[in-house]
XYZ file of C-alpha atoms in Angstrom:
305
model
C -0.161 -0.015 0.033
C 1.385 3.118 -1.296
C 1.986 5.948 2.205
C 0.765 9.334 2.995
C 2.225 11.866 1.238
C 2.314 15.352 2.613
C 2.532 17.940 -0.494
C 2.728 21.822 0.072
C 2.370 24.435 -2.974
C 3.185 28.418 -2.532
C 1.398 30.926 -5.117
C 4.435 33.025 -5.711
C 2.981 36.396 -7.334
C 4.047 39.183 -5.608
C 2.499 41.741 -6.997
C 1.038 40.661 -9.700
C -1.349 38.503 -8.081
C -3.074 41.599 -6.306
C -2.607 44.555 -8.481
C -6.255 44.312 -10.054
C -7.886 44.026 -6.109
C -5.917 46.405 -3.742
C -3.579 48.555 -5.566
C -0.720 49.749 -3.594
C -2.696 48.775 -0.272
C -1.085 46.089 -0.010
C 2.657 47.034 -0.673
C 3.108 46.226 2.530
C 2.889 42.859 2.626
C 3.918 41.981 -1.150
C 7.632 43.285 0.174
C 7.365 41.262 3.729
C 7.148 38.306 1.425
C 10.334 39.089 -0.072
C 11.963 38.723 3.894
C 9.368 35.666 4.275
C 10.642 33.545 1.525
C 14.302 32.681 3.046
C 12.408 32.159 6.414
C 10.328 29.865 4.837
C 13.621 27.664 2.757
C 15.231 27.697 5.996
C 12.127 25.635 7.848
C 12.137 23.334 4.922
C 15.808 22.964 4.435
C 15.322 21.920 8.269
C 12.769 19.656 8.688
C 13.347 17.938 4.729
C 10.388 19.459 2.881
C 9.679 19.421 -0.600
C 7.847 22.560 -2.193
C 6.541 23.173 -5.407
C 6.636 26.804 -6.397
C 4.279 28.346 -8.560
C 5.483 31.594 -10.231
C 4.234 33.935 -12.261
C 6.418 34.296 -15.201
C 6.680 38.279 -14.944
C 8.541 37.746 -11.853
C 11.522 35.862 -13.930
C 12.538 39.079 -15.876
C 15.942 41.212 -14.617
C 14.764 44.405 -15.870
C 12.538 46.074 -18.052
C 13.900 45.239 -21.423
C 13.489 41.649 -21.106
C 9.878 42.228 -19.092
C 9.406 43.422 -23.567
C 11.362 40.539 -24.758
C 9.533 37.709 -23.025
C 6.086 39.891 -23.655
C 3.118 36.960 -25.384
C 2.380 37.916 -28.989
C -1.148 37.293 -27.344
C -2.238 39.598 -24.389
C -5.164 38.621 -22.748
C -8.565 41.065 -24.155
C -10.000 41.329 -20.790
C -13.741 43.195 -20.829
C -12.205 44.478 -17.240
C -9.110 46.145 -18.210
C -8.318 46.392 -14.797
C -7.428 42.709 -14.874
C -4.733 43.210 -17.480
C -1.351 43.211 -15.996
C 0.341 44.254 -19.035
C -0.890 48.319 -17.900
C 1.067 48.433 -14.535
C 3.668 50.497 -14.370
C 7.088 48.870 -13.275
C 10.243 50.084 -13.029
C 13.725 49.310 -14.508
C 14.166 46.215 -12.563
C 14.414 44.264 -9.414
C 16.701 47.116 -6.767
C 13.981 49.622 -7.968
C 11.034 47.913 -7.701
C 10.811 44.728 -5.865
C 7.918 44.313 -6.594
C 7.220 43.404 -10.017
C 10.452 41.652 -10.294
C 12.129 38.657 -8.494
C 14.974 37.023 -10.197
C 17.505 36.596 -7.360
C 14.201 35.259 -4.865
C 13.430 32.345 -7.508
C 16.959 31.575 -7.894
C 17.193 31.288 -4.383
C 13.900 28.970 -4.430
C 15.652 27.411 -7.807
C 19.274 26.370 -5.339
C 16.935 25.230 -2.598
C 17.141 21.182 -1.140
C 13.689 19.481 -3.114
C 11.940 23.171 -4.561
C 10.202 23.064 -7.584
C 9.907 25.607 -10.046
C 6.469 25.489 -11.140
C 3.802 27.496 -13.444
C 1.254 30.206 -12.266
C 0.459 31.455 -15.846
C 2.601 33.868 -17.606
C 0.935 37.083 -16.305
C -1.503 35.511 -13.237
C -4.000 34.902 -16.436
C -6.988 34.545 -15.010
C -9.033 31.687 -17.034
C -12.879 32.623 -16.818
C -12.224 36.208 -16.965
C -14.810 37.353 -20.144
C -13.331 38.202 -22.852
C -9.637 36.256 -23.055
C -9.744 33.073 -24.894
C -7.894 30.126 -25.598
C -5.557 31.195 -27.890
C -4.336 33.787 -25.968
C -3.671 31.591 -22.354
C -1.740 29.371 -24.671
C 0.396 32.210 -26.190
C 0.627 33.196 -21.790
C 2.261 29.637 -21.224
C 4.010 29.423 -23.489
C 6.215 32.987 -22.511
C 6.422 31.042 -19.032
C 7.508 28.090 -20.451
C 10.328 29.671 -22.175
C 11.515 32.310 -19.995
C 12.128 29.230 -17.265
C 13.321 27.279 -19.761
C 15.827 30.114 -21.256
C 16.534 32.340 -17.752
C 17.004 28.799 -15.491
C 17.141 25.841 -18.008
C 14.020 24.691 -16.137
C 11.200 22.316 -18.297
C 7.714 23.622 -16.010
C 6.112 20.386 -14.904
C 3.713 21.241 -12.501
C 0.991 24.437 -12.876
C -1.058 26.189 -10.358
C -4.285 28.322 -12.075
C -4.398 31.543 -10.753
C -7.204 32.427 -7.928
C -8.153 28.407 -8.476
C -9.845 29.239 -11.807
C -9.995 25.699 -13.384
C -11.290 25.433 -16.453
C -11.485 22.403 -18.440
C -10.725 23.155 -21.651
C -7.694 25.399 -21.225
C -6.589 21.638 -19.281
C -5.419 20.561 -22.172
C -3.793 23.493 -23.136
C -1.566 22.828 -20.436
C -0.936 19.090 -21.957
C 0.067 20.850 -25.157
C 2.418 22.851 -23.657
C 4.476 19.467 -21.681
C 2.583 20.578 -18.615
C 2.339 17.562 -16.326
C 0.456 18.280 -13.356
C -1.949 20.981 -11.434
C -3.961 21.948 -8.253
C -7.523 21.608 -8.351
C -10.487 23.019 -6.676
C -12.976 21.392 -5.110
C -15.774 22.751 -6.298
C -17.918 24.670 -4.773
C -20.807 23.703 -2.518
C -23.400 27.092 -2.497
C -24.319 28.638 -5.927
C -23.984 32.110 -3.963
C -19.959 32.447 -3.492
C -21.088 35.059 -0.067
C -22.166 31.913 1.273
C -19.431 30.206 -0.424
C -16.040 32.287 0.931
C -17.961 32.124 4.623
C -18.473 28.122 4.380
C -14.841 28.065 3.605
C -13.562 30.418 6.376
C -15.966 28.253 8.761
C -14.715 25.074 7.612
C -10.830 26.690 8.349
C -11.460 26.531 11.614
C -14.333 24.381 12.257
C -15.053 20.656 11.054
C -18.329 21.872 8.744
C -16.402 18.706 5.887
C -15.823 15.781 6.793
C -12.541 14.485 5.367
C -11.578 12.901 2.562
C -8.950 10.899 0.878
C -7.021 12.831 -1.798
C -5.606 11.201 -4.865
C -3.924 11.332 -7.832
C -6.567 12.249 -10.979
C -6.414 12.735 -14.378
C -8.207 14.680 -16.649
C -7.840 15.642 -20.000
C -4.594 13.931 -20.034
C -2.674 15.832 -17.093
C -2.282 14.699 -14.100
C -4.610 16.648 -10.769
C -3.955 16.918 -7.241
C -6.530 19.014 -5.573
C -5.468 21.456 -3.048
C -6.796 20.199 1.140
C -6.327 23.342 2.691
C -5.520 26.813 2.855
C -3.308 28.421 5.380
C -4.221 31.243 6.386
C -2.934 34.113 7.775
C -1.751 34.394 11.559
C -5.074 36.392 13.577
C -4.404 37.426 16.742
C -7.057 35.154 18.307
C -8.210 31.666 19.345
C -9.357 31.169 15.488
C -5.592 30.855 14.990
C -5.070 27.572 17.274
C -8.177 26.615 15.997
C -7.169 26.587 12.223
C -3.556 24.914 13.785
C -5.751 22.018 14.789
C -7.956 21.618 12.490
C -4.958 21.233 9.580
C -3.252 18.523 12.231
C -6.385 16.886 12.428
C -6.777 16.144 8.770
C -2.993 15.523 8.836
C -3.426 12.967 11.064
C -6.216 11.220 9.196
C -4.404 11.420 6.010
C -1.544 9.498 7.777
C -3.657 6.995 8.589
C -5.193 6.370 5.873
C -2.641 6.494 2.970
C -3.643 9.195 1.506
C -2.554 12.906 0.337
C -2.523 15.716 2.096
C -2.003 19.290 0.132
C -1.354 22.605 2.288
C -1.170 25.938 0.326
C -0.948 29.110 0.513
C 1.121 32.557 -0.636
C 4.564 33.986 0.251
C 2.273 37.463 0.817
C 0.047 35.663 3.254
C 2.868 35.425 5.500
C 4.171 39.482 4.753
C 2.984 41.085 8.161
C 3.516 39.096 11.649
C 6.290 37.272 10.110
C 7.572 35.592 13.105
C 4.425 34.620 14.052
C 3.262 32.997 10.477
C 6.422 31.400 10.303
C 5.591 29.404 13.722
C 2.323 28.990 13.115
C 4.448 26.715 9.910
C 6.995 25.769 11.875
C 3.752 23.616 14.535
C 2.599 22.149 11.060
C 6.382 20.709 10.317
C 7.033 19.595 13.407
C 3.577 17.628 12.919
C 4.691 16.831 9.595
C 8.169 14.757 11.148
C 5.669 13.103 14.264
C 3.804 11.402 10.850
C 6.744 10.856 8.892
C 7.974 8.498 12.400
C 4.521 6.887 12.950
C 3.201 6.269 9.970
C 6.234 6.817 7.461
C 4.448 10.408 6.119
C 6.986 12.121 2.820
C 7.146 15.151 2.330
C 6.958 15.595 -1.794
C 6.639 18.358 -4.483
C 3.758 18.379 -7.317
C 6.112 16.773 -10.413
C 6.806 13.725 -8.316
C 3.833 12.603 -7.157
């Protein structure tokens, strides 16, 4: 019988993931993410953790000239122009603009043992936004594949849809671009977005849903693995301990029944209250080592599933 596996994926976006929703109001968190990433890597090394870093392709660029060079031939034609990342004003390079460039961080991750650089589209592409097309998505993915190969000699194998907007017909585009596995999203229980968001929020702290075994599936010729739990940022309340207890209980259930347990978050979620967020993560990783010892649970990145 196959042993249980602990999977971590991080949506590495910096400002490209929030510019449309927050503008510059979230910049403190984004800059905090740059401090968080080396410390997260230190914890991963300490506890022998493999992880998948789904990285927005625009972050690979070292300067504005490269930014122009790697832009896809087709850009997303969103009806809502506020979603278009190509309209963002950027600086000359990573030193002058740490919100939009991250070559040094990608290099650090890539050189860290057990860490996988994966694809989070080139431009933080919204697959369900009105106006854009499959052809535009395909060109976006091609830009990500190209820049990863040319800058780091990487063949991107794993994928995370921005905002978890999983779209069946777009999965076929992943296959055509040699992507082998993606993080899938559990289907909504409610037709109302407000009710769904409330349900997922409270399910973070209370067992509103029963544990279900997670395993690799296949969709349109590409492997899929569900994300079980989003690691929410630290909060100064007893709810933080409820969240950690919920995650640990689910990890234990996964270990007992030889399931995969997939935890995910964004580095910018650690951008404030860094020490407390790192403490949360370390508690989870200590729990993993206990499950590794007792149930032979193993840490694995997405491409190795």
